PDB file of C-alpha atoms in Angstrom:
ATOM      1  CA  ALA H  21      85.062 -14.953   8.496  1.00 49.00           C
ATOM      2  CA  ALA H  22      83.306 -16.778   5.671  1.00 54.00           C
ATOM      3  CA  PRO H  23      83.980 -14.915   2.393  1.00 55.00           C
ATOM      4  CA  GLY H  24      80.293 -14.242   1.790  1.00 64.00           C
ATOM      5  CA  MET H  25      79.811 -12.771   5.283  1.00 73.00           C
ATOM      6  CA  ARG H  26      82.513 -10.098   5.313  1.00 77.00           C
ATOM      7  CA  GLY H  27      80.149  -7.504   3.859  1.00 86.00           C
ATOM      8  CA  GLU H  28      77.479  -8.430   6.428  1.00 93.00           C
ATOM      9  CA  LEU H  29      79.603  -7.460   9.451  1.00 93.00           C
ATOM     10  CA  GLU H  30      80.961  -4.182  10.812  1.00 93.00           C
ATOM     11  CA  PRO H  31      82.520  -2.917  14.053  1.00 92.00           C
ATOM     12  CA  THR H  32      80.214  -1.448  16.677  1.00 90.00           C
ATOM     13  CA  ASN H  33      81.731   1.991  16.145  1.00 86.00           C
ATOM     14  CA  PRO H  34      83.489   3.076  12.915  1.00 84.00           C
ATOM     15  CA  GLY H  35      87.132   2.013  13.007  1.00 81.00           C
ATOM     16  CA  THR H  36      88.650  -0.994  14.675  1.00 86.00           C
ATOM     17  CA  TYR H  37      87.346  -4.320  15.951  1.00 90.00           C
ATOM     18  CA  HIS H  38      88.368  -5.368  19.432  1.00 87.00           C
ATOM     19  CA  VAL H  39      88.802  -8.505  21.511  1.00 89.00           C
ATOM     20  CA  ASN H  40      88.319  -8.670  25.280  1.00 87.00           C
ATOM     21  CA  THR H  41      91.202 -10.543  26.896  1.00 86.00           C
ATOM     22  CA  ILE H  42      91.924 -12.043  30.297  1.00 84.00           C
ATOM     23  CA  GLY H  43      95.618 -12.783  30.741  1.00 71.00           C
ATOM     24  CA  GLY H  44      97.620 -11.072  33.459  1.00 65.00           C
ATOM     25  CA  GLY H  45      94.548  -8.876  33.871  1.00 70.00           C
ATOM     26  CA  PHE H  46      91.503  -7.617  31.989  1.00 80.00           C
ATOM     27  CA  GLY H  47      92.464  -6.055  28.665  1.00 85.00           C
ATOM     28  CA  VAL H  48      91.402  -5.143  25.138  1.00 88.00           C
ATOM     29  CA  ALA H  49      93.213  -5.802  21.840  1.00 90.00           C
ATOM     30  CA  ARG H  50      92.248  -3.813  18.715  1.00 91.00           C
ATOM     31  CA  PHE H  51      92.476  -4.894  15.087  1.00 90.00           C
ATOM     32  CA  GLU H  52      91.900  -3.323  11.682  1.00 88.00           C
ATOM     33  CA  GLY H  53      89.454  -5.475   9.707  1.00 88.00           C
ATOM     34  CA  ILE H  54      87.547  -8.680  10.308  1.00 88.00           C
ATOM     35  CA  ASP H  55      90.342 -10.911   8.938  1.00 88.00           C
ATOM     36  CA  ALA H  56      92.869  -9.425  11.358  1.00 89.00           C
ATOM     37  CA  LEU H  57      90.379  -9.940  14.184  1.00 89.00           C
ATOM     38  CA  ALA H  58      90.088 -13.635  13.310  1.00 88.00           C
ATOM     39  CA  SER H  59      93.797 -14.358  12.809  1.00 90.00           C
ATOM     40  CA  GLU H  60      95.242 -12.206  15.585  1.00 90.00           C
ATOM     41  CA  GLY H  61      92.531 -13.188  18.061  1.00 89.00           C
ATOM     42  CA  LYS H  62      93.490 -16.816  17.495  1.00 90.00           C
ATOM     43  CA  ARG H  63      97.160 -15.954  17.997  1.00 91.00           C
ATOM     44  CA  LEU H  64      96.375 -14.225  21.283  1.00 90.00           C
ATOM     45  CA  ALA H  65      94.381 -17.239  22.458  1.00 91.00           C
ATOM     46  CA  GLU H  66      97.250 -19.562  21.593  1.00 90.00           C
ATOM     47  CA  SER H  67      99.550 -17.389  23.700  1.00 90.00           C
ATOM     48  CA  GLY H  68      97.434 -18.130  26.776  1.00 88.00           C
ATOM     49  CA  ALA H  69      95.015 -15.180  26.898  1.00 89.00           C
ATOM     50  CA  ARG H  70      91.286 -15.910  27.267  1.00 90.00           C
ATOM     51  CA  CYS H  71      89.791 -14.073  24.299  1.00 93.00           C
ATOM     52  CA  VAL H  72      86.235 -13.160  23.268  1.00 93.00           C
ATOM     53  CA  ALA H  73      85.319 -10.760  20.447  1.00 92.00           C
ATOM     54  CA  LEU H  74      82.143  -8.868  21.411  1.00 89.00           C
ATOM     55  CA  ASP H  75      82.427  -5.767  19.240  1.00 86.00           C
ATOM     56  CA  THR H  76      81.212  -7.072  15.864  1.00 93.00           C
ATOM     57  CA  ARG H  77      77.775  -5.963  14.622  1.00 95.00           C
ATOM     58  CA  VAL H  78      75.517  -7.316  11.891  1.00 96.00           C
ATOM     59  CA  ARG H  79      74.943  -4.742   9.159  1.00 95.00           C
ATOM     60  CA  VAL H  80      71.282  -3.683   8.969  1.00 95.00           C
ATOM     61  CA  GLY H  81      69.380  -4.722   5.845  1.00 95.00           C
ATOM     62  CA  GLY H  82      71.581  -7.619   4.770  1.00 94.00           C
ATOM     63  CA  ALA H  83      70.927 -11.341   4.496  1.00 94.00           C
ATOM     64  CA  LEU H  84      72.497 -12.040   7.906  1.00 95.00           C
ATOM     65  CA  ASP H  85      70.291  -9.393   9.511  1.00 96.00           C
ATOM     66  CA  ALA H  86      67.198 -11.056   8.005  1.00 96.00           C
ATOM     67  CA  TYR H  87      68.422 -14.414   9.336  1.00 95.00           C
ATOM     68  CA  CYS H  88      68.707 -12.911  12.836  1.00 96.00           C
ATOM     69  CA  GLU H  89      65.138 -11.615  12.585  1.00 96.00           C
ATOM     70  CA  ASP H  90      63.957 -15.113  11.651  1.00 96.00           C
ATOM     71  CA  LEU H  91      65.798 -16.563  14.661  1.00 95.00           C
ATOM     72  CA  ALA H  92      64.010 -14.147  17.002  1.00 95.00           C
ATOM     73  CA  LYS H  93      60.646 -15.096  15.523  1.00 95.00           C
ATOM     74  CA  ALA H  94      61.395 -18.811  15.840  1.00 94.00           C
ATOM     75  CA  ALA H  95      62.394 -18.315  19.485  1.00 92.00           C
ATOM     76  CA  ARG H  96      59.141 -16.341  20.099  1.00 93.00           C
ATOM     77  CA  VAL H  97      61.025 -13.495  21.773  1.00 94.00           C
ATOM     78  CA  GLU H  98      57.940 -11.268  21.418  1.00 93.00           C
ATOM     79  CA  THR H  99      56.131 -13.413  24.021  1.00 91.00           C
ATOM     80  CA  LEU H 100      58.850 -12.639  26.556  1.00 89.00           C
ATOM     81  CA  CYS H 101      59.427  -9.021  25.504  1.00 92.00           C
ATOM     82  CA  PRO H 102      56.150  -7.631  24.098  1.00 93.00           C
ATOM     83  CA  ALA H 103      56.390  -4.166  22.568  1.00 93.00           C
ATOM     84  CA  ALA H 104      53.014  -3.287  24.121  1.00 91.00           C
ATOM     85  CA  GLU H 105      54.618  -3.558  27.572  1.00 89.00           C
ATOM     86  CA  GLY H 106      57.533  -1.266  26.815  1.00 90.00           C
ATOM     87  CA  TRP H 107      60.113  -3.605  25.287  1.00 93.00           C
ATOM     88  CA  ARG H 108      62.182  -2.612  22.272  1.00 94.00           C
ATOM     89  CA  PHE H 109      65.061  -4.117  20.339  1.00 96.00           C
ATOM     90  CA  GLY H 110      68.550  -2.799  21.051  1.00 93.00           C
ATOM     91  CA  PRO H 111      70.034  -0.527  23.730  1.00 88.00           C
ATOM     92  CA  LEU H 112      68.030   2.625  24.427  1.00 84.00           C
ATOM     93  CA  GLY H 113      71.031   4.956  24.591  1.00 81.00           C
ATOM     94  CA  GLU H 114      72.378   7.151  27.399  1.00 75.00           C
ATOM     95  CA  THR H 115      72.573   4.237  29.844  1.00 73.00           C
ATOM     96  CA  LEU H 116      75.269   1.790  30.930  1.00 70.00           C
ATOM     97  CA  ALA H 117      73.772  -0.672  28.428  1.00 73.00           C
ATOM     98  CA  GLY H 118      75.416   1.427  25.704  1.00 77.00           C
ATOM     99  CA  ASP H 119      74.576   3.964  23.038  1.00 83.00           C
ATOM    100  CA  GLU H 120      71.388   3.497  21.033  1.00 89.00           C
ATOM    101  CA  ASP H 121      71.919   0.639  18.606  1.00 92.00           C
ATOM    102  CA  ARG H 122      69.346  -1.389  16.636  1.00 93.00           C
ATOM    103  CA  ARG H 123      71.754  -4.013  15.273  1.00 96.00           C
ATOM    104  CA  HIS H 124      72.216  -7.665  16.086  1.00 97.00           C
ATOM    105  CA  TYR H 125      75.770  -8.715  16.842  1.00 95.00           C
ATOM    106  CA  LEU H 126      78.184 -11.585  16.369  1.00 94.00           C
ATOM    107  CA  ILE H 127      80.336 -13.032  19.146  1.00 95.00           C
ATOM    108  CA  ALA H 128      83.469 -15.041  18.388  1.00 94.00           C
ATOM    109  CA  GLY H 129      85.468 -16.881  21.019  1.00 94.00           C
ATOM    110  CA  TRP H 130      88.543 -19.073  21.199  1.00 94.00           C
ATOM    111  CA  PRO H 131      88.973 -22.050  23.601  1.00 93.00           C
ATOM    112  CA  GLY H 132      88.774 -20.881  27.205  1.00 92.00           C
ATOM    113  CA  GLY H 133      87.532 -17.399  26.254  1.00 93.00           C
ATOM    114  CA  LEU H 134      85.611 -16.137  29.277  1.00 91.00           C
ATOM    115  CA  THR H 135      82.983 -13.479  29.909  1.00 92.00           C
ATOM    116  CA  PRO H 136      83.095 -13.255  33.728  1.00 93.00           C
ATOM    117  CA  THR H 137      80.042 -13.427  36.001  1.00 95.00           C
ATOM    118  CA  HIS H 138      77.675 -10.490  35.510  1.00 94.00           C
ATOM    119  CA  CYS H 139      74.117  -9.241  35.109  1.00 92.00           C
ATOM    120  CA  ASP H 140      73.403  -7.388  31.877  1.00 90.00           C
ATOM    121  CA  PHE H 141      72.853  -3.666  32.417  1.00 84.00           C
ATOM    122  CA  GLY H 142      69.329  -2.346  32.771  1.00 81.00           C
ATOM    123  CA  VAL H 143      66.447  -4.767  32.217  1.00 85.00           C
ATOM    124  CA  GLN H 144      67.122  -6.766  29.086  1.00 90.00           C
ATOM    125  CA  ALA H 145      66.677 -10.218  27.601  1.00 93.00           C
ATOM    126  CA  VAL H 146      69.395 -11.553  25.318  1.00 95.00           C
ATOM    127  CA  LEU H 147      69.034 -14.203  22.621  1.00 95.00           C
ATOM    128  CA  TYR H 148      72.110 -16.272  21.728  1.00 95.00           C
ATOM    129  CA  HIS H 149      72.112 -18.584  18.704  1.00 96.00           C
ATOM    130  CA  THR H 150      75.177 -20.785  18.266  1.00 96.00           C
ATOM    131  CA  LEU H 151      76.322 -21.020  14.656  1.00 95.00           C
ATOM    132  CA  ALA H 152      79.479 -23.050  15.247  1.00 95.00           C
ATOM    133  CA  GLY H 153      81.482 -24.519  18.113  1.00 96.00           C
ATOM    134  CA  LYS H 154      80.349 -24.734  21.703  1.00 96.00           C
ATOM    135  CA  ASN H 155      78.930 -22.081  24.060  1.00 94.00           C
ATOM    136  CA  ARG H 156      79.099 -23.028  27.759  1.00 95.00           C
ATOM    137  CA  VAL H 157      76.878 -21.108  30.167  1.00 95.00           C
ATOM    138  CA  LEU H 158      76.781 -20.914  33.952  1.00 94.00           C
ATOM    139  CA  GLY H 159      73.637 -19.598  35.639  1.00 94.00           C
ATOM    140  CA  VAL H 160      74.535 -17.684  38.815  1.00 95.00           C
ATOM    141  CA  PRO H 161      72.159 -16.298  41.503  1.00 94.00           C
ATOM    142  CA  ARG H 162      71.358 -12.666  40.769  1.00 92.00           C
ATOM    143  CA  GLY H 163      72.662 -11.284  44.062  1.00 93.00           C
ATOM    144  CA  VAL H 164      76.034 -12.996  43.657  1.00 95.00           C
ATOM    145  CA  ALA H 165      76.371 -11.999  40.004  1.00 95.00           C
ATOM    146  CA  ALA H 166      75.432  -8.381  40.706  1.00 93.00           C
ATOM    147  CA  ALA H 167      77.992  -8.096  43.516  1.00 93.00           C
ATOM    148  CA  LEU H 168      80.814  -9.601  41.429  1.00 94.00           C
ATOM    149  CA  HIS H 169      79.901  -7.398  38.465  1.00 92.00           C
ATOM    150  CA  ALA H 170      79.798  -4.239  40.598  1.00 90.00           C
ATOM    151  CA  MET H 171      83.230  -4.983  42.062  1.00 88.00           C
ATOM    152  CA  ARG H 172      84.734  -5.460  38.612  1.00 86.00           C
ATOM    153  CA  GLU H 173      83.150  -2.264  37.237  1.00 83.00           C
ATOM    154  CA  ALA H 174      84.404  -0.281  40.242  1.00 84.00           C
ATOM    155  CA  LEU H 175      87.968  -1.521  39.770  1.00 80.00           C
ATOM    156  CA  VAL H 176      87.891  -0.726  36.046  1.00 74.00           C
ATOM    157  CA  ALA H 177      86.520   2.771  36.763  1.00 75.00           C
ATOM    158  CA  THR H 178      89.372   3.503  39.188  1.00 77.00           C
ATOM    159  CA  GLY H 179      92.042   2.252  36.794  1.00 71.00           C
ATOM    160  CA  LEU H 180      93.243  -0.654  38.924  1.00 69.00           C
ATOM    161  CA  GLY H 181      94.452  -3.822  37.244  1.00 67.00           C
ATOM    162  CA  GLY H 182      97.236  -6.384  37.245  1.00 70.00           C
ATOM    163  CA  GLU H 183      97.428  -8.098  40.619  1.00 76.00           C
ATOM    164  CA  THR H 184      94.045  -6.637  41.570  1.00 79.00           C
ATOM    165  CA  ASP H 185      92.453  -8.283  38.531  1.00 80.00           C
ATOM    166  CA  ALA H 186      94.057 -11.616  39.403  1.00 81.00           C
ATOM    167  CA  ARG H 187      92.766 -11.461  42.972  1.00 85.00           C
ATOM    168  CA  LEU H 188      89.303 -10.525  41.765  1.00 87.00           C
ATOM    169  CA  LEU H 189      89.241 -13.581  39.479  1.00 87.00           C
ATOM    170  CA  GLU H 190      90.334 -15.743  42.413  1.00 90.00           C
ATOM    171  CA  PHE H 191      87.614 -14.216  44.586  1.00 92.00           C
ATOM    172  CA  GLU H 192      85.046 -14.887  41.840  1.00 94.00           C
ATOM    173  CA  ALA H 193      86.174 -18.525  41.618  1.00 93.00           C
ATOM    174  CA  ASN H 194      85.784 -18.931  45.385  1.00 95.00           C
ATOM    175  CA  ALA H 195      82.304 -17.381  45.273  1.00 95.00           C
ATOM    176  CA  LEU H 196      81.272 -19.786  42.513  1.00 95.00           C
ATOM    177  CA  HIS H 197      82.545 -22.752  44.537  1.00 95.00           C
ATOM    178  CA  GLU H 198      80.439 -21.589  47.491  1.00 95.00           C
ATOM    179  CA  CYS H 199      77.396 -21.394  45.195  1.00 95.00           C
ATOM    180  CA  LEU H 200      78.150 -24.876  43.885  1.00 94.00           C
ATOM    181  CA  ALA H 201      78.252 -26.286  47.409  1.00 94.00           C
ATOM    182  CA  ARG H 202      74.795 -24.833  48.077  1.00 94.00           C
ATOM    183  CA  GLY H 203      73.284 -26.165  44.846  1.00 94.00           C
ATOM    184  CA  LEU H 204      72.756 -22.665  43.425  1.00 95.00           C
ATOM    185  CA  LEU H 205      74.521 -22.974  40.068  1.00 94.00           C
ATOM    186  CA  GLN H 206      73.066 -24.116  36.767  1.00 93.00           C
ATOM    187  CA  TYR H 207      75.100 -25.212  33.754  1.00 94.00           C
ATOM    188  CA  ASP H 208      74.417 -26.085  30.149  1.00 94.00           C
ATOM    189  CA  GLU H 209      76.181 -26.267  26.791  1.00 95.00           C
ATOM    190  CA  PHE H 210      74.847 -25.051  23.453  1.00 95.00           C
ATOM    191  CA  GLY H 211      76.070 -26.365  20.105  1.00 96.00           C
ATOM    192  CA  PRO H 212      75.439 -25.477  16.461  1.00 96.00           C
ATOM    193  CA  GLY H 213      71.787 -24.726  15.727  1.00 95.00           C
ATOM    194  CA  GLU H 214      70.823 -24.328  19.398  1.00 95.00           C
ATOM    195  CA  THR H 215      69.412 -21.133  20.881  1.00 94.00           C
ATOM    196  CA  MET H 216      69.195 -19.843  24.440  1.00 93.00           C
ATOM    197  CA  VAL H 217      67.672 -16.767  26.061  1.00 92.00           C
ATOM    198  CA  ILE H 218      69.165 -14.968  29.064  1.00 92.00           C
ATOM    199  CA  LEU H 219      66.102 -13.796  30.987  1.00 89.00           C
ATOM    200  CA  PRO H 220      65.984 -10.252  32.427  1.00 87.00           C
ATOM    201  CA  ARG H 221      68.434  -9.645  35.263  1.00 86.00           C
ATOM    202  CA  GLY H 222      69.731 -13.212  35.012  1.00 90.00           C
ATOM    203  CA  GLY H 223      73.181 -13.693  36.502  1.00 94.00           C
ATOM    204  CA  HIS H 224      75.506 -15.641  34.229  1.00 95.00           C
ATOM    205  CA  ALA H 225      79.024 -16.295  33.003  1.00 95.00           C
ATOM    206  CA  VAL H 226      79.865 -17.565  29.513  1.00 95.00           C
ATOM    207  CA  LEU H 227      82.797 -19.709  28.430  1.00 94.00           C
ATOM    208  CA  THR H 228      83.958 -20.726  24.951  1.00 95.00           C
ATOM    209  CA  GLY H 229      84.233 -24.460  24.452  1.00 93.00           C
ATOM    210  CA  ASP H 230      86.710 -26.319  22.261  1.00 89.00           C
ATOM    211  CA  PRO H 231      87.576 -25.529  19.467  1.00 90.00           C
ATOM    212  CA  HIS H 232      85.799 -22.127  19.316  1.00 93.00           C
ATOM    213  CA  LYS H 233      82.377 -20.504  19.185  1.00 95.00           C
ATOM    214  CA  VAL H 234      80.528 -18.267  16.741  1.00 95.00           C
ATOM    215  CA  VAL H 235      77.266 -16.872  18.100  1.00 96.00           C
ATOM    216  CA  LEU H 236      74.620 -14.486  16.776  1.00 96.00           C
ATOM    217  CA  ALA H 237      72.921 -12.400  19.461  1.00 96.00           C
ATOM    218  CA  GLY H 238      70.308  -9.705  19.995  1.00 96.00           C
ATOM    219  CA  GLU H 239      69.161  -7.632  22.985  1.00 95.00           C
ATOM    220  CA  TRP H 240      65.647  -6.552  23.952  1.00 95.00           C
ATOM    221  CA  HIS H 241      65.437  -3.741  26.523  1.00 93.00           C
ATOM    222  CA  LEU H 242      62.623  -2.613  28.793  1.00 90.00           C
ATOM    223  CA  THR H 243      61.991   1.129  28.509  1.00 86.00           C
ATOM    224  CA  PRO H 244      61.904   2.848  31.935  1.00 77.00           C
ATOM    225  CA  ASP H 245      58.817   4.895  32.797  1.00 71.00           C
ATOM    226  CA  GLY H 246      57.066   6.206  35.902  1.00 60.00           C
ATOM    227  CA  VAL H 247      56.418   2.651  37.094  1.00 59.00           C
ATOM    228  CA  ARG H 248      59.508   0.835  35.833  1.00 55.00           C
ATOM    229  CA  ALA H 249      62.025   2.990  37.690  1.00 48.00           C
ATOM    230  CA  VAL H 250      64.141   2.738  40.797  1.00 39.00           C
ATOM    231  CA  SER H 251      61.787   2.526  43.774  1.00 36.00           C
ATOM    232  CA  LEU H 252      63.622   5.200  45.766  1.00 34.00           C
ATOM    233  CA  PRO H 253      62.759   8.849  46.418  1.00 38.00           C
ATOM    234  CA  GLN H 254      63.825  11.086  43.535  1.00 42.00           C
ATOM    235  CA  SER H 255      66.243  12.941  45.810  1.00 39.00           C
ATOM    236  CA  VAL H 256      68.295   9.803  46.496  1.00 35.00           C
ATOM    237  CA  GLN H 257      68.016   7.917  43.218  1.00 38.00           C
ATOM    238  CA  ARG H 258      71.424   6.665  42.115  1.00 40.00           C
ATOM    239  CA  ARG H 259      72.310   8.015  38.698  1.00 40.00           C
ATOM    240  CA  VAL H 260      74.704   6.168  36.446  1.00 36.00           C
ATOM    241  CA  ARG H 261      77.503   7.154  34.110  1.00 36.00           C
ATOM    242  CA  THR H 262      77.187   6.074  30.497  1.00 35.00           C
ATOM    243  CA  ARG H 263      80.190   4.779  28.599  1.00 34.00           C
ATOM    244  CA  ARG H 264      80.104   8.001  26.609  1.00 37.00           C
ATOM    245  CA  ASP H 265      80.291   9.966  29.887  1.00 38.00           C
ATOM    246  CA  ALA H 266      83.140   7.881  31.329  1.00 39.00           C
ATOM    247  CA  ARG H 267      85.736  10.587  30.710  1.00 41.00           C
ATOM    248  CA  ARG H 268      83.653  13.484  32.038  1.00 42.00           C
ATOM    249  CA  PRO H 269      84.558  14.967  35.445  1.00 43.00           C
ATOM    250  CA  ARG H 270      82.584  13.637  38.350  1.00 40.00           C
ATOM    251  CA  GLY H 271      79.769  15.895  39.478  1.00 36.00           C
ATOM    252  CA  THR H 272      78.401  16.461  35.973  1.00 32.00           C
ATOM    253  CA  GLU H 273      75.046  15.116  34.805  1.00 29.00           C
ATOM    254  CA  LEU H 274      75.299  11.330  34.788  1.00 26.00           C
ATOM    255  CA  GLY H 275      72.389  10.094  32.698  1.00 26.00           C
ATOM    256  CA  GLU H 276      69.257   8.206  33.644  1.00 25.00           C
ATOM    257  CA  PRO H 277      68.709   6.023  36.736  1.00 22.00           C
ATOM    258  CA  PHE H 278      68.767   2.271  36.621  1.00 23.00           C
ATOM    259  CA  ALA H 279      65.501   0.633  35.680  1.00 27.00           C
ATOM    260  CA  ALA H 280      64.394  -1.855  38.322  1.00 27.00           C
ATOM    261  CA  ALA H 281      63.415  -5.411  37.536  1.00 31.00           C
ATOM    262  CA  GLY H 282      59.851  -6.270  38.474  1.00 32.00           C
ATOM    263  CA  ASN H 283      60.684  -9.760  39.766  1.00 33.00           C
ATOM    264  CA  PRO H 284      63.237 -10.022  42.583  1.00 33.00           C
ATOM    265  CA  ARG H 285      63.849 -13.746  42.078  1.00 34.00           C
ATOM    266  CA  PRO H 286      66.801 -14.889  39.952  1.00 35.00           C
ATOM    267  CA  HIS H 287      66.300 -15.572  36.247  1.00 39.00           C
ATOM    268  CA  LEU H 288      68.735 -18.013  34.708  1.00 42.00           C
ATOM    269  CA  PRO H 289      69.401 -18.847  31.048  1.00 51.00           C
ATOM    270  CA  VAL H 290      66.790 -20.989  29.331  1.00 55.00           C
ATOM    271  CA  ARG H 291      66.807 -22.816  26.034  1.00 61.00           C
ATOM    272  CA  ALA H 292      64.687 -21.177  23.395  1.00 61.00           C
ATOM    273  CA  PRO H 293      62.258 -23.486  21.565  1.00 54.00           C
ATOM    274  CA  ARG H 294      63.748 -25.311  18.603  1.00 51.00           C
ATOM    275  CA  SER H 295      62.028 -25.550  15.274  1.00 42.00           C
ATOM    276  CA  GLU H 296      60.438 -28.876  16.192  1.00 42.00           C
ATOM    277  CA  GLY H 297      58.978 -27.340  19.332  1.00 37.00           C
ATOM    278  CA  ARG H 298      61.543 -28.637  21.805  1.00 35.00           C
ATOM    279  CA  ARG H 299      62.129 -26.337  24.763  1.00 35.00           C
ATOM    280  CA  GLY H 300      63.188 -26.596  28.356  1.00 32.00           C
ATOM    281  CA  PRO H 301      64.924 -24.608  31.073  1.00 33.00           C
ATOM    282  CA  LEU H 302      68.198 -25.431  32.646  1.00 35.00           C
ATOM    283  CA  GLY H 303      67.594 -27.909  35.449  1.00 33.00           C
ATOM    284  CA  PRO H 304      66.044 -26.349  38.564  1.00 35.00           C
ATOM    285  CA  ALA H 305      68.462 -25.406  41.292  1.00 36.00           C
ATOM    286  CA  ALA H 306      68.324 -27.479  44.461  1.00 34.00           C
ATOM    287  CA  HIS H 307      67.786 -24.320  46.494  1.00 36.00           C
ATOM    288  CA  ASP H 308      66.909 -20.781  45.539  1.00 40.00           C
ATOM    289  CA  GLU H 309      68.579 -17.732  47.003  1.00 41.00           C
ATOM    290  CA  ASP H 310      65.569 -16.947  49.181  1.00 42.00           C
ATOM    291  CA  SER H 311      65.821 -20.222  51.105  1.00 41.00           C
ATOM    292  CA  ALA H 312      67.580 -20.591  54.434  1.00 43.00           C
ATOM    293  CA  ARG H 313      71.306 -20.949  53.966  1.00 46.00           C
ATOM    294  CA  PRO H 314      73.702 -23.074  56.035  1.00 48.00           C
ATOM    295  CA  SER H 315      76.498 -21.383  57.911  1.00 49.00           C
ATOM    296  CA  ARG H 316      79.840 -20.880  56.163  1.00 47.00           C
ATOM    297  CA  ARG H 317      81.401 -23.606  58.302  1.00 47.00           C
ATOM    298  CA  GLU H 318      78.597 -26.065  57.514  1.00 47.00           C
ATOM    299  CA  THR H 319      78.941 -25.248  53.826  1.00 41.00           C
ATOM    300  CA  ARG H 320      82.659 -25.919  53.768  1.00 45.00           C
ATOM    301  CA  GLU H 321      82.219 -29.179  55.640  1.00 46.00           C
ATOM    302  CA  LYS H 322      79.731 -30.356  53.000  1.00 44.00           C
ATOM    303  CA  VAL H 323      81.910 -29.528  49.997  1.00 42.00           C
ATOM    304  CA  ASN H 324      83.523 -32.669  48.666  1.00 42.00           C
ATOM    305  CA  ARG H 325      86.154 -32.994  45.965  1.00 46.00           C
ATOM    306  CA  PRO H 326      83.863 -34.492  43.288  1.00 46.00           C
ATOM    307  CA  ARG H 327      81.528 -31.489  43.458  1.00 48.00           C
ATOM    308  CA  ALA H 328      84.384 -29.005  43.500  1.00 49.00           C
ATOM    309  CA  ASN H 329      85.987 -30.792  40.566  1.00 54.00           C
ATOM    310  CA  ALA H 330      82.704 -30.557  38.649  1.00 53.00           C
ATOM    311  CA  LEU H 331      82.945 -26.758  38.464  1.00 60.00           C
ATOM    312  CA  GLN H 332      86.661 -26.835  37.743  1.00 59.00           C
ATOM    313  CA  SER H 333      86.123 -29.266  34.890  1.00 57.00           C
ATOM    314  CA  THR H 334      83.842 -26.804  33.091  1.00 59.00           C
ATOM    315  CA  GLY H 335      86.708 -24.295  32.916  1.00 61.00           C
ATOM    316  CA  PHE H 336      84.872 -21.488  34.742  1.00 64.00           C
ATOM    317  CA  ALA H 337      87.029 -21.601  37.851  1.00 57.00           C
ATOM    318  CA  PRO H 338      90.329 -23.079  39.035  1.00 50.00           C
ATOM    319  CA  ARG H 339      90.471 -25.623  41.819  1.00 44.00           C
ATOM    320  CA  PRO H 340      90.023 -24.056  45.264  1.00 47.00           C
ATOM    321  CA  PRO H 341      92.981 -24.058  47.641  1.00 45.00           C
ATOM    322  CA  PRO H 342      93.008 -26.988  50.099  1.00 45.00           C
TER     323      PRO H 342
END
């Protein structure tokens, strides 16, 4: 951490910082202090683990917090998430999106650090501004991302890991190759000074480029109400466990239902406008997930090595078996 920034950062919860790791399985490493996070996270990455630090918050009221506010204004986030329509900054609390928190956060990653395919919980838009290094982003169809995310959450909840984690990562890689063959993936890289916005319910995976990444981020969440709620009868609405409730016995009160997105079509990451007015989405996919799909056999016959190698070369997935 830059010497002048140490006082601007703090862990999400009082105590230790942590790094998410993918090595022999999904794991978490904890460190006392921001300097230990930086040095030991690098050591873990050099040992072969894929490391991303997601648990560092920007202290409210400081210079870095003011800088984050300016970034949001420059990106015109209020046009995407207007307060008059129920949007607010930070997690609402008592949902899978986390406890109530009105802070921006800082993400640090080492080469190869991976946040696997997922959709952010609830209905939220996320702004990412790259301060240093390279942030590599894969846009994934919502249905695919939601299924992969749900599988991973279910395995974590049941305490499985090790070989199960490895097979899940292999399954995810195969799913991404299938999406690539059908022209459903989008990819872009963001360097220093560039900003992107993950649109609500957008499926995505994020990879750290070489030599590292340092990213400032903020979340805007849509507040559920009588209209923005799961469109199922009250008697059968699925209720979700919050992270705070994770250790409570099953059968207890589980928090509020998921809020439903208003648009069923996939939303992929887009570049936020730069100061000179430049803006533009990731390139349009050749097909969207509502179009007719070829059979599995036809898909496999159309996959050629150059296209498969294209995904492998980004670092998101290993080469598929022959």
